[in-house]
Amino acid sequence: MFQKVLIANRGEIARRIIRTCKRLGIHTVAVYSEADQHALHVQEADSAYPIGGAKVSESYLNMEAIIRVAKQTNTDAIHPGYGLLSENAAFAERCRSEGIAFIGPSAQVIQRMGNKIEARKTMAQAGIPIVPGVSAPLHDAEEGVSQAQSLGYPIMLKASSGGGGIGMQIVQNDEELYRAFEGNQKRAQSFFNDGTLYMEKVIENARHIEIQVLFDSFGHGVHLFERDCSLQRRHQKIIEEAPAACLDESVRHQMGEMAVKAAKAIGYENAGTIECLVDQHQHFYFLEMNTRLQVEHPVTEEITGIDLVEEQLKIAACEPLSFNQEDIHQIGHAIEVRIYAEDPVTFYPSPGTITRLSTPEAPYIRHESSVRNGSIITPFYDPMIAKMIVYGDTRKLAIERLKGALQAYEIEGIKTNLPLLKEMTGSSAFLQGSITTDFLMKKREENRS
């Protein structure tokens, strides 16, 4: 096992990784920007080093600064968390070229799955069902219109690189496609340095269900069941749960087998997630693969009892998985809500100072947070400030506990999405387990009409 791990990230995920490392007796090295010098992850790590200015381009995306600290501290391995450099193939390769273990898959796999067009082609060749679409770059809007007419509207215009809903847009007709093409191309170029767009057929009334996989360096792999991440805003998840409600057991089993087959086909190693769309008839389609730890990984940990960060560390240290598929059982139900510093109506970020924070405490509540009383929420980073995970023996009990916890959760000084979370978890669609990816958008349209 490693003696020293550098966490190339910030906020709640840095604290989460530090917690497991400390339990395993691994020395932790934190890095921080000018804006984060007093952050909790900096205080909790065994050592911490500055890496640049407040902007992510000056600090958390500064590969040279991070590698410099890793070498200066004789770090064995780097854990990238999620976001930032976690799916950057060049960073993974740079770590390995410097003799530092990258806690994740190979640079080649990251690059292959990071390009969504190539990922579609790879999965299709492996016999994995993919969302109907065009697995080739669109050169201009005219070509896009021609392809969309053949495919049939509505279509989803998507950026080939990146994620987070950036460069994505549902298009209903030729006119909308002409208007959307250039704007999405520019956004993709700006955020990912790659303006390549492609399109997929919109799977209407779809659920977003993903499967967690673990593969060691010896080719041994398992899945840890599924998570339902259908409740989203702007194509970004806000509530996730495991297991997925109202999913046929045969479909659950097939999706798990498909995920293992897909990961094995690309020679995957470490923790990863196969994301799928599931239509109203429970037909499922490969959407993309996230080659990193997911924001929503705690719900999987809660129902399986497996520490995913610990498994990531062991795999990166060339240890074999200590369990087989039949050893993994899902017990109970877990739901995660993402708490954002944002206006609950417009979804615009709400930076400022937290003047009061009171969180509910109970044995069935798990907090993953980067804030406390007096914390300053800056405009430089993603507005997610915390996650609350609630567990119950049944989904009904987990929802009851979650609703009580949300009522007791108090944050003052900034706007948050707590009112939205309370509204969504009290909706009949959520209670019935029938949420689809367009639920929130449709509800907003109904309220405006």
Tab-separated table of C-alpha atoms in Angstrom:
chain	number	residue	atom	x	y	z
A	1	MET	CA	0.000	0.000	0.000
A	2	PHE	CA	1.092	3.598	-0.543
A	3	GLN	CA	2.840	5.579	2.170
A	4	LYS	CA	1.906	9.049	0.899
A	5	VAL	CA	-0.942	10.232	-1.357
A	6	LEU	CA	-1.458	13.692	-2.808
A	7	ILE	CA	-5.075	14.732	-3.396
A	8	ALA	CA	-5.243	16.866	-6.540
A	9	ASN	CA	-8.637	18.312	-5.692
A	10	ARG	CA	-10.503	20.432	-3.184
A	11	GLY	CA	-13.693	20.669	-1.141
A	12	GLU	CA	-15.764	17.752	0.064
A	13	ILE	CA	-14.153	15.144	-2.184
A	14	ALA	CA	-10.670	16.023	-0.921
A	15	ARG	CA	-11.917	15.603	2.650
A	16	ARG	CA	-13.568	12.301	1.695
A	17	ILE	CA	-10.309	10.901	0.301
A	18	ILE	CA	-8.322	12.175	3.287
A	19	ARG	CA	-10.682	10.337	5.647
A	20	THR	CA	-10.056	6.927	4.081
A	21	CYS	CA	-6.313	7.535	3.776
A	22	LYS	CA	-6.087	8.391	7.466
A	23	ARG	CA	-7.969	5.216	8.390
A	24	LEU	CA	-5.456	3.219	6.339
A	25	GLY	CA	-2.473	5.015	7.866
A	26	ILE	CA	-1.530	6.815	4.641
A	27	HIS	CA	0.055	10.281	4.880
A	28	THR	CA	-2.030	12.829	2.958
A	29	VAL	CA	-0.794	15.833	1.006
A	30	ALA	CA	-3.296	18.579	0.140
A	31	VAL	CA	-2.882	21.305	-2.446
A	32	TYR	CA	-4.747	24.603	-2.412
A	33	SER	CA	-5.366	27.794	-4.315
A	34	GLU	CA	-5.177	31.308	-2.895
A	35	ALA	CA	-8.929	31.201	-2.328
A	36	ASP	CA	-8.706	27.921	-0.383
A	37	GLN	CA	-5.853	28.603	2.012
A	38	HIS	CA	-8.212	28.310	5.011
A	39	ALA	CA	-10.316	25.469	3.597
A	40	LEU	CA	-11.157	22.392	5.657
A	41	HIS	CA	-9.297	19.971	3.401
A	42	VAL	CA	-6.128	22.025	3.911
A	43	GLN	CA	-6.461	21.809	7.682
A	44	GLU	CA	-7.264	18.102	7.751
A	45	ALA	CA	-4.443	16.835	5.538
A	46	ASP	CA	-1.109	15.877	7.106
A	47	SER	CA	0.579	18.530	4.967
A	48	ALA	CA	-0.617	21.150	2.477
A	49	TYR	CA	1.003	23.238	-0.239
A	50	PRO	CA	-0.090	26.254	-2.326
A	51	ILE	CA	-0.282	25.762	-6.083
A	52	GLY	CA	-1.442	29.104	-7.465
A	53	GLY	CA	-4.189	31.663	-7.853
A	54	ALA	CA	-7.899	31.393	-7.189
A	55	LYS	CA	-8.870	30.467	-10.744
A	56	VAL	CA	-8.767	26.743	-11.472
A	57	SER	CA	-6.557	27.371	-14.498
A	58	GLU	CA	-3.969	28.865	-12.136
A	59	SER	CA	-4.163	26.149	-9.485
A	60	TYR	CA	-6.216	22.943	-9.598
A	61	LEU	CA	-5.689	22.571	-13.351
A	62	ASN	CA	-2.022	23.536	-13.090
A	63	MET	CA	-0.389	20.170	-13.771
A	64	GLU	CA	3.144	21.486	-13.389
A	65	ALA	CA	2.466	22.933	-9.942
A	66	ILE	CA	0.790	19.748	-8.730
A	67	ILE	CA	3.554	17.495	-10.053
A	68	ARG	CA	6.133	19.789	-8.488
A	69	VAL	CA	4.525	19.381	-5.046
A	70	ALA	CA	4.222	15.616	-5.542
A	71	LYS	CA	7.943	15.316	-6.307
A	72	GLN	CA	8.908	17.730	-3.550
A	73	THR	CA	7.019	15.621	-0.989
A	74	ASN	CA	8.088	12.216	-2.389
A	75	THR	CA	4.466	11.315	-2.991
A	76	ASP	CA	3.746	7.709	-4.024
A	77	ALA	CA	0.422	8.370	-5.717
A	78	ILE	CA	-2.012	11.091	-6.754
A	79	HIS	CA	-5.759	10.813	-6.298
A	80	PRO	CA	-7.543	13.223	-8.665
A	81	GLY	CA	-11.010	13.004	-7.069
A	82	TYR	CA	-13.652	13.964	-9.633
A	83	GLY	CA	-13.834	16.887	-12.039
A	84	LEU	CA	-10.734	19.036	-12.586
A	85	LEU	CA	-7.892	16.720	-13.727
A	86	SER	CA	-9.606	13.412	-12.919
A	87	GLU	CA	-10.305	12.537	-16.572
A	88	ASN	CA	-7.331	14.292	-18.094
A	89	ALA	CA	-5.321	11.719	-20.029
A	90	ALA	CA	-2.288	13.992	-20.250
A	91	PHE	CA	-2.195	14.344	-16.469
A	92	ALA	CA	-2.512	10.585	-15.934
A	93	GLU	CA	0.347	9.991	-18.356
A	94	ARG	CA	2.450	12.713	-16.756
A	95	CYS	CA	2.030	11.120	-13.319
A	96	ARG	CA	3.169	7.753	-14.588
A	97	SER	CA	6.110	9.238	-16.499
A	98	GLU	CA	7.274	10.822	-13.234
A	99	GLY	CA	7.027	7.490	-11.410
A	100	ILE	CA	3.923	8.550	-9.472
A	101	ALA	CA	0.917	6.214	-9.427
A	102	PHE	CA	-2.244	7.758	-10.834
A	103	ILE	CA	-5.252	6.482	-8.895
A	104	GLY	CA	-7.436	5.769	-11.888
A	105	PRO	CA	-7.334	3.993	-15.239
A	106	SER	CA	-4.622	4.323	-17.880
A	107	ALA	CA	-4.235	7.471	-19.950
A	108	GLN	CA	-5.204	5.478	-23.038
A	109	VAL	CA	-8.521	4.371	-21.541
A	110	ILE	CA	-9.287	7.872	-20.258
A	111	GLN	CA	-8.668	9.317	-23.694
A	112	ARG	CA	-10.731	6.658	-25.411
A	113	MET	CA	-13.740	7.049	-23.115
A	114	GLY	CA	-13.351	10.830	-22.804
A	115	ASN	CA	-14.144	11.194	-26.485
A	116	LYS	CA	-17.835	10.331	-26.548
A	117	ILE	CA	-17.836	9.563	-30.259
A	118	GLU	CA	-15.000	7.048	-29.834
A	119	ALA	CA	-16.699	5.643	-26.738
A	120	ARG	CA	-19.874	5.014	-28.733
A	121	LYS	CA	-17.921	3.241	-31.469
A	122	THR	CA	-15.991	1.137	-28.953
A	123	MET	CA	-19.102	0.007	-27.122
A	124	ALA	CA	-20.966	-0.778	-30.329
A	125	GLN	CA	-18.058	-2.970	-31.436
A	126	ALA	CA	-18.217	-4.783	-28.077
A	127	GLY	CA	-21.894	-5.540	-28.609
A	128	ILE	CA	-23.134	-3.025	-26.022
A	129	PRO	CA	-26.451	-1.309	-26.896
A	130	ILE	CA	-25.863	2.410	-27.528
A	131	VAL	CA	-28.269	5.342	-27.820
A	132	PRO	CA	-29.303	5.649	-31.494
A	133	GLY	CA	-27.394	8.494	-33.100
A	134	VAL	CA	-24.553	9.545	-35.357
A	135	SER	CA	-21.127	8.266	-34.283
A	136	ALA	CA	-19.200	10.810	-36.334
A	137	PRO	CA	-18.306	14.507	-35.901
A	138	LEU	CA	-20.675	17.062	-37.385
A	139	HIS	CA	-18.738	19.482	-39.568
A	140	ASP	CA	-21.375	22.222	-39.721
A	141	ALA	CA	-25.028	23.010	-39.049
A	142	GLU	CA	-26.098	21.985	-42.537
A	143	GLU	CA	-24.726	18.491	-42.033
A	144	GLY	CA	-26.365	18.410	-38.614
A	145	VAL	CA	-29.764	19.239	-40.101
A	146	SER	CA	-29.382	16.541	-42.747
A	147	GLN	CA	-28.445	13.922	-40.131
A	148	ALA	CA	-31.246	15.018	-37.792
A	149	GLN	CA	-33.829	14.700	-40.530
A	150	SER	CA	-32.694	11.134	-41.137
A	151	LEU	CA	-32.566	10.312	-37.423
A	152	GLY	CA	-35.823	12.071	-36.576
A	153	TYR	CA	-36.411	14.878	-34.099
A	154	PRO	CA	-36.073	15.487	-31.232
A	155	ILE	CA	-32.308	15.025	-31.072
A	156	MET	CA	-29.668	15.832	-28.473
A	157	LEU	CA	-26.799	17.935	-29.775
A	158	LYS	CA	-23.730	17.006	-27.708
A	159	ALA	CA	-20.082	17.934	-27.274
A	160	SER	CA	-17.748	15.015	-27.921
A	161	SER	CA	-15.458	16.045	-25.054
A	162	GLY	CA	-16.117	17.112	-21.493
A	163	GLY	CA	-19.308	16.829	-19.478
A	164	GLY	CA	-21.436	18.627	-16.913
A	165	GLY	CA	-24.134	19.357	-19.484
A	166	ILE	CA	-21.900	21.864	-21.284
A	167	GLY	CA	-22.380	21.875	-25.050
A	168	MET	CA	-25.582	19.830	-24.781
A	169	GLN	CA	-28.995	20.886	-26.039
A	170	ILE	CA	-32.248	19.212	-27.008
A	171	VAL	CA	-33.294	20.321	-30.485
A	172	GLN	CA	-36.829	19.925	-31.831
A	173	ASN	CA	-36.540	21.056	-35.462
A	174	ASP	CA	-34.256	22.398	-38.214
A	175	GLU	CA	-34.569	25.998	-37.101
A	176	GLU	CA	-33.558	25.208	-33.529
A	177	LEU	CA	-30.611	23.163	-34.753
A	178	TYR	CA	-29.311	26.017	-36.893
A	179	ARG	CA	-29.564	28.347	-33.884
A	180	ALA	CA	-28.022	25.879	-31.406
A	181	PHE	CA	-25.086	24.584	-33.408
A	182	GLU	CA	-22.657	27.511	-33.297
A	183	GLY	CA	-23.343	28.389	-29.665
A	184	ASN	CA	-22.783	24.857	-28.411
A	185	GLN	CA	-19.701	24.502	-30.584
A	186	LYS	CA	-18.216	27.659	-29.058
A	187	ARG	CA	-19.021	26.566	-25.507
A	188	ALA	CA	-17.439	23.173	-26.075
A	189	GLN	CA	-14.333	24.806	-27.535
A	190	SER	CA	-14.104	27.241	-24.639
A	191	PHE	CA	-14.544	24.676	-21.850
A	192	PHE	CA	-12.871	21.590	-23.335
A	193	ASN	CA	-10.627	23.003	-26.054
A	194	ASP	CA	-12.589	20.808	-28.459
A	195	GLY	CA	-15.600	22.102	-30.367
A	196	THR	CA	-16.515	18.745	-31.903
A	197	LEU	CA	-20.255	18.041	-31.806
A	198	TYR	CA	-22.312	14.936	-32.584
A	199	MET	CA	-25.933	13.971	-32.062
A	200	GLU	CA	-28.055	11.301	-30.450
A	201	LYS	CA	-31.731	10.546	-30.654
A	202	VAL	CA	-33.578	11.815	-27.579
A	203	ILE	CA	-34.857	8.872	-25.543
A	204	GLU	CA	-38.122	10.374	-24.336
A	205	ASN	CA	-39.354	9.751	-20.785
A	206	ALA	CA	-35.951	8.240	-20.001
A	207	ARG	CA	-34.335	7.466	-16.696
A	208	HIS	CA	-30.617	7.984	-16.122
A	209	ILE	CA	-29.303	4.833	-14.467
A	210	GLU	CA	-25.616	4.094	-13.974
A	211	ILE	CA	-23.666	1.054	-12.837
A	212	GLN	CA	-20.578	1.183	-10.622
A	213	VAL	CA	-17.717	-1.111	-11.626
A	214	LEU	CA	-14.383	-2.045	-10.062
A	215	PHE	CA	-11.580	-3.738	-11.993
A	216	ASP	CA	-8.157	-4.659	-10.668
A	217	SER	CA	-4.930	-4.804	-12.662
A	218	PHE	CA	-5.317	-8.567	-13.133
A	219	GLY	CA	-8.476	-8.313	-15.242
A	220	HIS	CA	-10.816	-9.254	-12.409
A	221	GLY	CA	-13.920	-7.064	-12.335
A	222	VAL	CA	-17.259	-6.699	-10.567
A	223	HIS	CA	-20.216	-4.352	-10.540
A	224	LEU	CA	-21.667	-2.820	-7.388
A	225	PHE	CA	-25.227	-2.505	-8.703
A	226	GLU	CA	-26.870	0.624	-9.998
A	227	ARG	CA	-27.768	4.186	-9.056
A	228	ASP	CA	-30.722	6.195	-10.352
A	229	CYS	CA	-29.610	9.738	-11.192
A	230	SER	CA	-32.650	10.895	-13.148
A	231	LEU	CA	-33.482	14.023	-11.161
A	232	GLN	CA	-31.365	16.642	-12.901
A	233	ARG	CA	-31.189	20.330	-13.695
A	234	ARG	CA	-29.359	21.537	-16.795
A	235	HIS	CA	-28.257	17.925	-17.418
A	236	GLN	CA	-26.564	17.860	-13.997
A	237	LYS	CA	-27.687	15.497	-11.245
A	238	ILE	CA	-29.105	16.840	-7.991
A	239	ILE	CA	-30.587	13.710	-6.353
A	240	GLU	CA	-29.273	10.153	-6.670
A	241	GLU	CA	-30.354	6.905	-5.078
A	242	ALA	CA	-29.410	3.252	-4.880
A	243	PRO	CA	-30.849	0.891	-5.784
A	244	ALA	CA	-33.030	2.230	-8.599
A	245	ALA	CA	-36.738	2.071	-7.837
A	246	CYS	CA	-39.212	0.258	-10.098
A	247	LEU	CA	-36.531	-1.566	-12.069
A	248	ASP	CA	-37.262	-5.161	-13.070
A	249	GLU	CA	-34.863	-7.592	-11.412
A	250	SER	CA	-34.055	-9.165	-14.765
A	251	VAL	CA	-33.142	-5.734	-16.181
A	252	ARG	CA	-31.049	-4.947	-13.093
A	253	HIS	CA	-29.132	-8.181	-13.615
A	254	GLN	CA	-28.668	-7.552	-17.349
A	255	MET	CA	-27.384	-4.016	-16.742
A	256	GLY	CA	-24.837	-5.265	-14.219
A	257	GLU	CA	-23.570	-7.910	-16.630
A	258	MET	CA	-23.448	-5.342	-19.447
A	259	ALA	CA	-21.372	-2.940	-17.337
A	260	VAL	CA	-18.778	-5.585	-16.514
A	261	LYS	CA	-18.642	-6.657	-20.167
A	262	ALA	CA	-18.200	-3.032	-21.316
A	263	ALA	CA	-15.391	-2.318	-18.842
A	264	LYS	CA	-13.620	-5.570	-19.668
A	265	ALA	CA	-13.801	-4.778	-23.399
A	266	ILE	CA	-11.601	-1.701	-22.934
A	267	GLY	CA	-9.178	-3.215	-20.424
A	268	TYR	CA	-10.493	-1.017	-17.635
A	269	GLU	CA	-8.719	-0.698	-14.293
A	270	ASN	CA	-9.855	1.003	-11.056
A	271	ALA	CA	-13.304	2.463	-10.259
A	272	GLY	CA	-15.535	3.547	-13.121
A	273	THR	CA	-19.169	4.103	-13.982
A	274	ILE	CA	-21.175	2.990	-16.995
A	275	GLU	CA	-23.964	5.512	-17.542
A	276	CYS	CA	-27.142	4.461	-19.345
A	277	LEU	CA	-30.488	5.772	-20.448
A	278	VAL	CA	-33.431	3.483	-19.739
A	279	ASP	CA	-36.626	4.030	-21.697
A	280	GLN	CA	-40.211	3.558	-20.517
A	281	HIS	CA	-40.121	-0.071	-21.640
A	282	GLN	CA	-36.917	-0.664	-19.599
A	283	HIS	CA	-34.709	-1.024	-22.663
A	284	PHE	CA	-31.294	0.348	-21.734
A	285	TYR	CA	-28.632	2.071	-23.811
A	286	PHE	CA	-24.992	2.954	-23.118
A	287	LEU	CA	-24.609	6.725	-22.771
A	288	GLU	CA	-21.013	7.234	-21.645
A	289	MET	CA	-18.383	6.010	-19.211
A	290	ASN	CA	-16.989	8.102	-16.384
A	291	THR	CA	-13.421	6.994	-15.744
A	292	ARG	CA	-13.253	8.242	-12.177
A	293	LEU	CA	-14.993	8.276	-8.822
A	294	GLN	CA	-18.505	9.743	-9.069
A	295	VAL	CA	-20.006	12.507	-6.943
A	296	GLU	CA	-22.774	10.077	-5.990
A	297	HIS	CA	-20.517	7.176	-4.950
A	298	PRO	CA	-21.636	7.325	-1.268
A	299	VAL	CA	-25.052	5.793	-2.005
A	300	THR	CA	-23.307	2.718	-3.422
A	301	GLU	CA	-21.069	2.543	-0.362
A	302	GLU	CA	-24.080	2.745	1.938
A	303	ILE	CA	-25.928	-0.204	0.370
A	304	THR	CA	-22.876	-2.451	-0.169
A	305	GLY	CA	-20.621	-1.583	2.787
A	306	ILE	CA	-17.660	-1.224	0.409
A	307	ASP	CA	-15.356	1.814	0.695
A	308	LEU	CA	-14.766	2.752	-2.948
A	309	VAL	CA	-11.836	5.041	-2.188
A	310	GLU	CA	-10.107	2.231	-0.302
A	311	GLU	CA	-10.644	-0.091	-3.259
A	312	GLN	CA	-9.257	2.564	-5.612
A	313	LEU	CA	-6.113	2.829	-3.515
A	314	LYS	CA	-5.647	-0.946	-3.352
A	315	ILE	CA	-6.122	-1.374	-7.097
A	316	ALA	CA	-3.663	1.432	-7.886
A	317	ALA	CA	-1.188	-0.282	-5.536
A	318	CYS	CA	-1.539	-3.451	-7.670
A	319	GLU	CA	-3.520	-5.398	-5.103
A	320	PRO	CA	-6.168	-7.810	-6.411
A	321	LEU	CA	-9.832	-7.379	-5.548
A	322	SER	CA	-10.551	-9.298	-2.362
A	323	PHE	CA	-14.109	-10.217	-3.345
A	324	ASN	CA	-16.071	-11.740	-6.212
A	325	GLN	CA	-19.435	-10.749	-7.643
A	326	GLU	CA	-21.313	-13.210	-5.451
A	327	ASP	CA	-19.756	-11.660	-2.337
A	328	ILE	CA	-21.413	-8.274	-2.981
A	329	HIS	CA	-24.917	-7.713	-1.628
A	330	GLN	CA	-27.139	-4.654	-1.619
A	331	ILE	CA	-28.874	-4.017	1.665
A	332	GLY	CA	-31.343	-1.216	2.261
A	333	HIS	CA	-31.751	2.036	0.354
A	334	ALA	CA	-29.686	5.240	0.213
A	335	ILE	CA	-30.501	8.664	-1.244
A	336	GLU	CA	-28.087	11.530	-1.813
A	337	VAL	CA	-29.016	15.187	-2.285
A	338	ARG	CA	-26.526	17.715	-3.606
A	339	ILE	CA	-26.683	21.042	-1.812
A	340	TYR	CA	-25.705	23.916	-4.071
A	341	ALA	CA	-24.944	27.561	-3.334
A	342	GLU	CA	-27.354	28.751	-5.973
A	343	ASP	CA	-30.686	30.436	-6.509
A	344	PRO	CA	-33.287	27.621	-6.393
A	345	VAL	CA	-35.321	29.238	-9.177
A	346	THR	CA	-32.745	30.481	-11.682
A	347	PHE	CA	-29.957	28.021	-10.718
A	348	TYR	CA	-27.475	30.897	-10.819
A	349	PRO	CA	-24.559	30.551	-8.338
A	350	SER	CA	-24.897	32.400	-5.031
A	351	PRO	CA	-21.440	33.253	-3.662
A	352	GLY	CA	-21.106	34.854	-0.243
A	353	THR	CA	-20.443	34.061	3.412
A	354	ILE	CA	-22.323	31.401	5.343
A	355	THR	CA	-23.474	33.224	8.463
A	356	ARG	CA	-25.239	30.256	10.028
A	357	LEU	CA	-25.089	26.524	9.380
A	358	SER	CA	-27.068	23.870	11.218
A	359	THR	CA	-27.124	20.312	9.893
A	360	PRO	CA	-29.252	17.394	11.111
A	361	GLU	CA	-27.400	14.593	12.852
A	362	ALA	CA	-28.485	10.947	13.118
A	363	PRO	CA	-26.898	7.497	12.716
A	364	TYR	CA	-28.583	7.150	9.304
A	365	ILE	CA	-27.350	10.536	7.988
A	366	ARG	CA	-23.977	10.967	6.299
A	367	HIS	CA	-22.564	14.382	5.486
A	368	GLU	CA	-19.925	15.104	2.848
A	369	SER	CA	-19.275	18.816	3.099
A	370	SER	CA	-16.686	21.511	2.492
A	371	VAL	CA	-18.260	24.265	4.592
A	372	ARG	CA	-18.849	25.427	8.153
A	373	ASN	CA	-20.084	28.577	9.859
A	374	GLY	CA	-18.212	31.526	8.371
A	375	SER	CA	-17.107	29.710	5.214
A	376	ILE	CA	-16.849	31.947	2.170
A	377	ILE	CA	-18.370	30.573	-1.012
A	378	THR	CA	-16.302	32.024	-3.833
A	379	PRO	CA	-17.364	32.416	-7.473
A	380	PHE	CA	-14.323	30.481	-8.671
A	381	TYR	CA	-15.527	26.898	-8.246
A	382	ASP	CA	-18.510	24.611	-8.764
A	383	PRO	CA	-21.374	25.796	-6.511
A	384	MET	CA	-21.913	22.388	-4.884
A	385	ILE	CA	-20.978	22.837	-1.231
A	386	ALA	CA	-22.238	19.648	0.395
A	387	LYS	CA	-23.943	16.307	-0.030
A	388	MET	CA	-26.283	14.691	2.444
A	389	ILE	CA	-26.822	10.943	2.227
A	390	VAL	CA	-29.670	9.279	4.099
A	391	TYR	CA	-30.032	5.520	4.574
A	392	GLY	CA	-33.039	3.363	5.406
A	393	ASP	CA	-33.909	-0.317	5.412
A	394	THR	CA	-36.490	0.470	2.732
A	395	ARG	CA	-36.910	3.227	0.150
A	396	LYS	CA	-40.006	4.478	1.957
A	397	LEU	CA	-38.079	4.821	5.228
A	398	ALA	CA	-35.119	6.480	3.482
A	399	ILE	CA	-37.466	9.076	1.928
A	400	GLU	CA	-39.187	9.777	5.248
A	401	ARG	CA	-35.818	10.278	6.922
A	402	LEU	CA	-34.578	12.445	4.051
A	403	LYS	CA	-37.597	14.730	4.172
A	404	GLY	CA	-37.118	15.211	7.922
A	405	ALA	CA	-33.412	15.892	7.475
A	406	LEU	CA	-34.044	18.484	4.760
A	407	GLN	CA	-36.523	20.301	6.994
A	408	ALA	CA	-33.885	20.462	9.740
A	409	TYR	CA	-31.062	21.621	7.423
A	410	GLU	CA	-30.421	25.368	7.766
A	411	ILE	CA	-28.022	27.616	5.874
A	412	GLU	CA	-28.091	31.409	6.117
A	413	GLY	CA	-26.100	34.115	4.346
A	414	ILE	CA	-26.353	32.617	0.861
A	415	LYS	CA	-29.085	31.235	-1.335
A	416	THR	CA	-29.194	27.455	-1.682
A	417	ASN	CA	-31.248	24.853	-3.531
A	418	LEU	CA	-32.713	23.467	-0.276
A	419	PRO	CA	-36.234	24.699	-1.196
A	420	LEU	CA	-35.979	22.864	-4.518
A	421	LEU	CA	-34.767	19.661	-2.845
A	422	LYS	CA	-37.692	19.776	-0.415
A	423	GLU	CA	-40.107	20.309	-3.291
A	424	MET	CA	-38.685	17.483	-5.385
A	425	THR	CA	-38.493	14.890	-2.603
A	426	GLY	CA	-42.110	15.647	-1.738
A	427	SER	CA	-43.383	15.256	-5.288
A	428	SER	CA	-45.615	12.326	-6.181
A	429	ALA	CA	-43.330	11.337	-9.067
A	430	PHE	CA	-40.346	11.016	-6.716
A	431	LEU	CA	-42.345	9.111	-4.135
A	432	GLN	CA	-43.508	6.702	-6.838
A	433	GLY	CA	-40.011	6.279	-8.289
A	434	SER	CA	-41.130	7.516	-11.707
A	435	ILE	CA	-38.811	10.526	-12.139
A	436	THR	CA	-37.404	10.970	-15.663
A	437	THR	CA	-34.519	13.167	-16.798
A	438	ASP	CA	-36.829	15.872	-18.118
A	439	PHE	CA	-39.045	15.955	-15.006
A	440	LEU	CA	-37.711	19.190	-13.522
A	441	MET	CA	-37.704	21.004	-16.856
A	442	LYS	CA	-41.326	19.992	-17.543
A	443	LYS	CA	-42.396	21.000	-14.053
A	444	ARG	CA	-40.829	24.437	-14.508
A	445	GLU	CA	-42.650	24.851	-17.814
A	446	GLU	CA	-45.958	23.885	-16.173
A	447	ASN	CA	-45.413	26.445	-13.410
A	448	ARG	CA	-44.745	29.183	-15.956
A	449	SER	CA	-47.857	28.423	-18.001
